[in-house]
Short mmCIF file of C-alpha atoms in Angstrom, two decimals:
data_model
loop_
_atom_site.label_atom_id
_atom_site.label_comp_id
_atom_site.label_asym_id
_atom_site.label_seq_id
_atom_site.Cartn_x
_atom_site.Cartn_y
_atom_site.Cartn_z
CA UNK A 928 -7.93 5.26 -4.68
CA UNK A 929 -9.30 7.99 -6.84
CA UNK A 930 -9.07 5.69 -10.19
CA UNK A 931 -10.43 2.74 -8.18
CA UNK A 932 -13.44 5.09 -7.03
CA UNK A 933 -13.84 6.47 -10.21
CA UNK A 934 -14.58 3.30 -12.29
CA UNK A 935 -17.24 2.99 -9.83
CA UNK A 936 -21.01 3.51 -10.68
CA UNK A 937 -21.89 6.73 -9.19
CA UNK A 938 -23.81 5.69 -6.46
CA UNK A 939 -21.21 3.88 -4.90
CA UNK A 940 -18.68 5.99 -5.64
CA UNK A 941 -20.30 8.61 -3.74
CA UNK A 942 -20.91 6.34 -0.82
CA UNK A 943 -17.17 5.36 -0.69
CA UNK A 944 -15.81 9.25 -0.80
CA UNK A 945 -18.46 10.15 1.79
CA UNK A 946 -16.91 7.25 4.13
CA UNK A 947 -13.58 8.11 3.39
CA UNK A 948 -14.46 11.79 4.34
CA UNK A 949 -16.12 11.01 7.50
CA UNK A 950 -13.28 8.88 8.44
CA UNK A 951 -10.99 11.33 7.97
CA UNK A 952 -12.51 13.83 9.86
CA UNK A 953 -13.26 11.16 12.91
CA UNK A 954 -8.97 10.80 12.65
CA UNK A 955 -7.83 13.98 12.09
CA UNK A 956 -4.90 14.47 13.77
CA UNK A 957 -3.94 10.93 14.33
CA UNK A 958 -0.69 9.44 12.91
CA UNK A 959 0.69 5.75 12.28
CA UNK A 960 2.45 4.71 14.78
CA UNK A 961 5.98 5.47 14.72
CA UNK A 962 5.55 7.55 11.56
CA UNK A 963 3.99 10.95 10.78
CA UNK A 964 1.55 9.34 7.99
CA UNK A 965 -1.66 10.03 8.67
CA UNK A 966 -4.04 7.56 10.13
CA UNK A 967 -7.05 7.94 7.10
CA UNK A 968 -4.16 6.33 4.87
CA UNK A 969 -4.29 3.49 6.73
CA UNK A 970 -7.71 3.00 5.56
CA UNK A 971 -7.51 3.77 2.50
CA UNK A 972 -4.79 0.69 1.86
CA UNK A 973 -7.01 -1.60 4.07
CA UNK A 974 -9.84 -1.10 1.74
CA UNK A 975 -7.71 -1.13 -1.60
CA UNK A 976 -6.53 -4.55 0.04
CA UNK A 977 -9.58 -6.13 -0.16
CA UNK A 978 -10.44 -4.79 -3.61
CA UNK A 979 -7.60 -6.15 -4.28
CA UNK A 980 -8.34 -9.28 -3.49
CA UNK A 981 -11.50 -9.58 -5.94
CA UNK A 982 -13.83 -7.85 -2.80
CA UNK A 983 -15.66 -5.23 -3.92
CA UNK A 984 -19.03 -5.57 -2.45
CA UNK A 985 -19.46 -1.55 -1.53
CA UNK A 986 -20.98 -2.29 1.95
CA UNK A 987 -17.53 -4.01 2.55
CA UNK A 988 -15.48 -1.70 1.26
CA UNK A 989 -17.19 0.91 3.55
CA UNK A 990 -16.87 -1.00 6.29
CA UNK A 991 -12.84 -1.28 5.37
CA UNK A 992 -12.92 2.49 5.76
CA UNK A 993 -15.05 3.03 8.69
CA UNK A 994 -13.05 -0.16 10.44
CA UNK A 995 -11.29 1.62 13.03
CA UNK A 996 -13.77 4.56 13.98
CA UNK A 997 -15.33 2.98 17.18
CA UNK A 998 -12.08 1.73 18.11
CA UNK A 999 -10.42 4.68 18.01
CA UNK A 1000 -12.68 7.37 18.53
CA UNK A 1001 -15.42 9.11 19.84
CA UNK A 1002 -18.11 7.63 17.47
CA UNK A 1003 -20.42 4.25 18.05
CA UNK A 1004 -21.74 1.48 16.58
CA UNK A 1005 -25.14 3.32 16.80
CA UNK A 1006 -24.09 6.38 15.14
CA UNK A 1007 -22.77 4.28 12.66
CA UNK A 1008 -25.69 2.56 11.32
CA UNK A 1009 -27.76 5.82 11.30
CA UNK A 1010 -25.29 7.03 8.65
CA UNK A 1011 -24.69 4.42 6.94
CA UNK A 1012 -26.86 1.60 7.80
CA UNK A 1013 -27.24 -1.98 9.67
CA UNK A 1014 -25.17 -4.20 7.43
CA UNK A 1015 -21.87 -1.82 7.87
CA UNK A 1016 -22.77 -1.08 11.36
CA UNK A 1017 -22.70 -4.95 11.91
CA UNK A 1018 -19.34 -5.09 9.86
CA UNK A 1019 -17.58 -2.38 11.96
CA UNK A 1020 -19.10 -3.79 15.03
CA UNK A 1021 -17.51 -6.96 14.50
CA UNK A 1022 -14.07 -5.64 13.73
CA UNK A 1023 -14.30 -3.66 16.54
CA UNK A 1024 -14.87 -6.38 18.51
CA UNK A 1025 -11.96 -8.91 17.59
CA UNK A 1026 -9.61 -6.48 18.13
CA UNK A 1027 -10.51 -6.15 21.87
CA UNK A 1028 -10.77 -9.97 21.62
CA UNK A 1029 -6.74 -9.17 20.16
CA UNK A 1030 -5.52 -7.02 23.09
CA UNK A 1031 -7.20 -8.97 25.76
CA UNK A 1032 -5.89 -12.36 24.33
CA UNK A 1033 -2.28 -11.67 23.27
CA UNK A 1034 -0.81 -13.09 26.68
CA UNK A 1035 -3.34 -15.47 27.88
CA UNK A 1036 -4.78 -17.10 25.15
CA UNK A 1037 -2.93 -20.20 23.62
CA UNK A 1038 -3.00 -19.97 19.97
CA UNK A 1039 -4.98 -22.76 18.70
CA UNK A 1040 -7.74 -21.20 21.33
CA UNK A 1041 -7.29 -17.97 20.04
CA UNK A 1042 -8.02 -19.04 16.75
CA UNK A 1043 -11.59 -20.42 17.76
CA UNK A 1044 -12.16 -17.79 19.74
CA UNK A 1045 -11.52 -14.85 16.83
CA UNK A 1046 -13.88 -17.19 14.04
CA UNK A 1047 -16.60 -17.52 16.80
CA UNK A 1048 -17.08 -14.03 17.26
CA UNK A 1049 -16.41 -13.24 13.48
CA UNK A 1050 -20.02 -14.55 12.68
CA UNK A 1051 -19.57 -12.77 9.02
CA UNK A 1052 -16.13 -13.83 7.30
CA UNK A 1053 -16.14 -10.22 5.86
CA UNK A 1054 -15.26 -9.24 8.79
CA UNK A 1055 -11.98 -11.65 8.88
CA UNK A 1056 -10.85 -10.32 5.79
CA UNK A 1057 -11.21 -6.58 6.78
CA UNK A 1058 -8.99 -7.65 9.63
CA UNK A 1059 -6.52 -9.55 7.50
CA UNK A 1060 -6.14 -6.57 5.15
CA UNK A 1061 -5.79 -4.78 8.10
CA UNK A 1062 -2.47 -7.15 9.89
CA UNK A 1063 -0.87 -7.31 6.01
CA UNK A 1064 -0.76 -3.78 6.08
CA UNK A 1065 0.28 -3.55 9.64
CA UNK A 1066 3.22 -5.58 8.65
CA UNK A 1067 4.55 -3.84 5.58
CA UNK A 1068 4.72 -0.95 7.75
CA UNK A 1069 6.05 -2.31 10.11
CA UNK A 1070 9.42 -0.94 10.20
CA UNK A 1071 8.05 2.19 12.18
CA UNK A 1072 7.10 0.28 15.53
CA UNK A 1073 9.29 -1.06 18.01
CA UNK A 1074 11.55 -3.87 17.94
CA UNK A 1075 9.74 -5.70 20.64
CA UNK A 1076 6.12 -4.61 18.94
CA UNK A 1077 7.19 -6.01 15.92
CA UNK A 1078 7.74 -9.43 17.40
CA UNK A 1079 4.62 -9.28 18.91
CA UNK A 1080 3.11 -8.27 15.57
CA UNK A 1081 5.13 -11.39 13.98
CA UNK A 1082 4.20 -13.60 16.22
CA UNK A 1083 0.51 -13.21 16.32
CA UNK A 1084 0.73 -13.24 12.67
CA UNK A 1085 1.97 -16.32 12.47
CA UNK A 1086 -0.21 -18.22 14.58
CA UNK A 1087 -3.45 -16.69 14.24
CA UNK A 1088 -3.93 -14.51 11.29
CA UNK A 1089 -1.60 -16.83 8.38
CA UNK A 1090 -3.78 -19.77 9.71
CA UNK A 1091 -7.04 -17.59 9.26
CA UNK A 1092 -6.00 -16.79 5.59
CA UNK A 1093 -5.67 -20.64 5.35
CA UNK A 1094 -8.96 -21.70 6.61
CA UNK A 1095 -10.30 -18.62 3.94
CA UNK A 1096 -8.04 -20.32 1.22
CA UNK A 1097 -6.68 -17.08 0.28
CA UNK A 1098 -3.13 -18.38 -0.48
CA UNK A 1099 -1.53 -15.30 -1.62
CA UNK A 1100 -1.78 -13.58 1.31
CA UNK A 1101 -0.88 -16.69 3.48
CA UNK A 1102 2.25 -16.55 1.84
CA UNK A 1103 2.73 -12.90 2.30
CA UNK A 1104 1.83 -12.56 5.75
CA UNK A 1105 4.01 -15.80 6.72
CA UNK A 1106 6.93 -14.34 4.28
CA UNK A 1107 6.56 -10.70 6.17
CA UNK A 1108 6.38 -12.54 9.64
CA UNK A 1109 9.03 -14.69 9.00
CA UNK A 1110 11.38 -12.00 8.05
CA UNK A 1111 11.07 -10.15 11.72
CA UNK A 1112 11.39 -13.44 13.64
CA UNK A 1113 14.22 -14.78 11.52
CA UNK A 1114 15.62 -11.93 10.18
CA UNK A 1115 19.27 -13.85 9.53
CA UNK A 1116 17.75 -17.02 8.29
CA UNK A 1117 15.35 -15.52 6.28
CA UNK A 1118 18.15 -12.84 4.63
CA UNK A 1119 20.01 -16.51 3.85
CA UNK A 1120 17.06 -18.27 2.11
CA UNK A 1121 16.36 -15.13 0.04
CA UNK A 1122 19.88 -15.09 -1.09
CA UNK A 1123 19.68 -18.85 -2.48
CA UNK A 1124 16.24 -18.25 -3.79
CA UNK A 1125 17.97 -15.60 -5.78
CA UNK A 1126 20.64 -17.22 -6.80
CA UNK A 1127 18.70 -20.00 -8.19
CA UNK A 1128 16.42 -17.64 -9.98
CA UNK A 1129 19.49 -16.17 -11.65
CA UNK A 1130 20.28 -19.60 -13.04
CA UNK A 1131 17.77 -20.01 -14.43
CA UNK A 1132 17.03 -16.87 -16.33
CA UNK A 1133 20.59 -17.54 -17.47
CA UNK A 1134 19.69 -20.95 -18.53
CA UNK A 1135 15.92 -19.89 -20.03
CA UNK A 1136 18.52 -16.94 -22.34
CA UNK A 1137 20.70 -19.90 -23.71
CA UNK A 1138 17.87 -21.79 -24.96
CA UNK A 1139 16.65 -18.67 -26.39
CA UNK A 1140 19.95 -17.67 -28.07
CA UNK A 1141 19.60 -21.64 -29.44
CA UNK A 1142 16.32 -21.24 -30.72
CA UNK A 1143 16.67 -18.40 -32.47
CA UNK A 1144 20.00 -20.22 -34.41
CA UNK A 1145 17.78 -22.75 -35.27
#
């Protein structure tokens, strides 16, 4: 984070420590679940996430930051845009929002429904891919929740948030959320297909190092 930041003109730079600072102060004290890491390092992956992705608008990456504040503390929407403005107000607001959407839909809300339901309200796709940064990091951590939360996690992941990336073309992380998801849900199968895909890959390094060893006796 601090050689991301610091590439940064200065402006922006300072407006992305001051979020991360205010952040961390709003979470002090709070942990991952299932793990002692603190919560501000959660948003600091989020945010690298989306930069990661080619995102670096600063008002977004802000908003990455700031994304779970309202949610999860003391601090609102309004006390948000005094400090930082309308546009990442707005952008917090409407992260905050689909994850009540999330934990008021995960049992009664058929997928497909879900689905229309979470782009209707996300009237800015920034927001979607703050919240898809958000689930891919969820899931590579996810060895610290519960057996039966990480189902849940896998689940919704594969029905709502791997189509999402779809609709968004972002392909990479398509494949890594449905890869990540896949491996909780089908732990055995999954173990099985990564063993051929392994295999095969070792063929053909083997065979790619003959033709090299032929070449070069040419």
């Amino acid at each position: 984070w601090g050689e991301f930041t610091a590439t940064r003109p200065d402006d922006e730079r300072i407006a992305l420590q001051r979020a991360l600072a205010f952040a961390r102060a709003r979470h002090a004290g709070q942990t991952r679940t299932g793990s002692e890491t603190p919560y501000w390092v959660h948003l600091v992956r989020v945010a690298m996430e989306v930069a990661r992705w080619g995102f670096t608008a600063q008002d977004l990456l802000v908003a990455a930051l700031l994304h779970d504040v309202v949610e999860d503390t003391l601090i609102t929407k309004e006390q948000i845009e005094a400090l930082f403005g309308s546009e990442i107000a707005h952008l917090v607001d409407g992260v905050t929002k689909l994850s009540k959407l999330e934990a008021q839909s995960k049992e009664e809300a058929q997928a497909g429904t879900y689905r229309k339901m979470f782009i209707a309200m996300a009237d800015d796709p920034r927001v979607v891919l703050v919240k898809l940064a958000d689930r891919l990091h969820n899931l590579r951590t996810i060895s610290a929740k519960s057996p039966e939360s990480q189902r849940r996690t896998a689940r919704e992941t594969m029905e709502i948030y791997a189509p999402l990336a779809h609709r968004l073309g972002i392909w990479q992380i398509k494949w890594e959320l449905e890869d990540r998801a896949f491996a909780v849900l089908n732990p055995e199968k999954y173990q099985e297909i990564s063993r051929q895909l392994a295999a095969r890959r070792d063929v053909r390094e083997k065979t790619i190092q003959r033709v090299i060893q032929r070449l070069r006796q040419t």
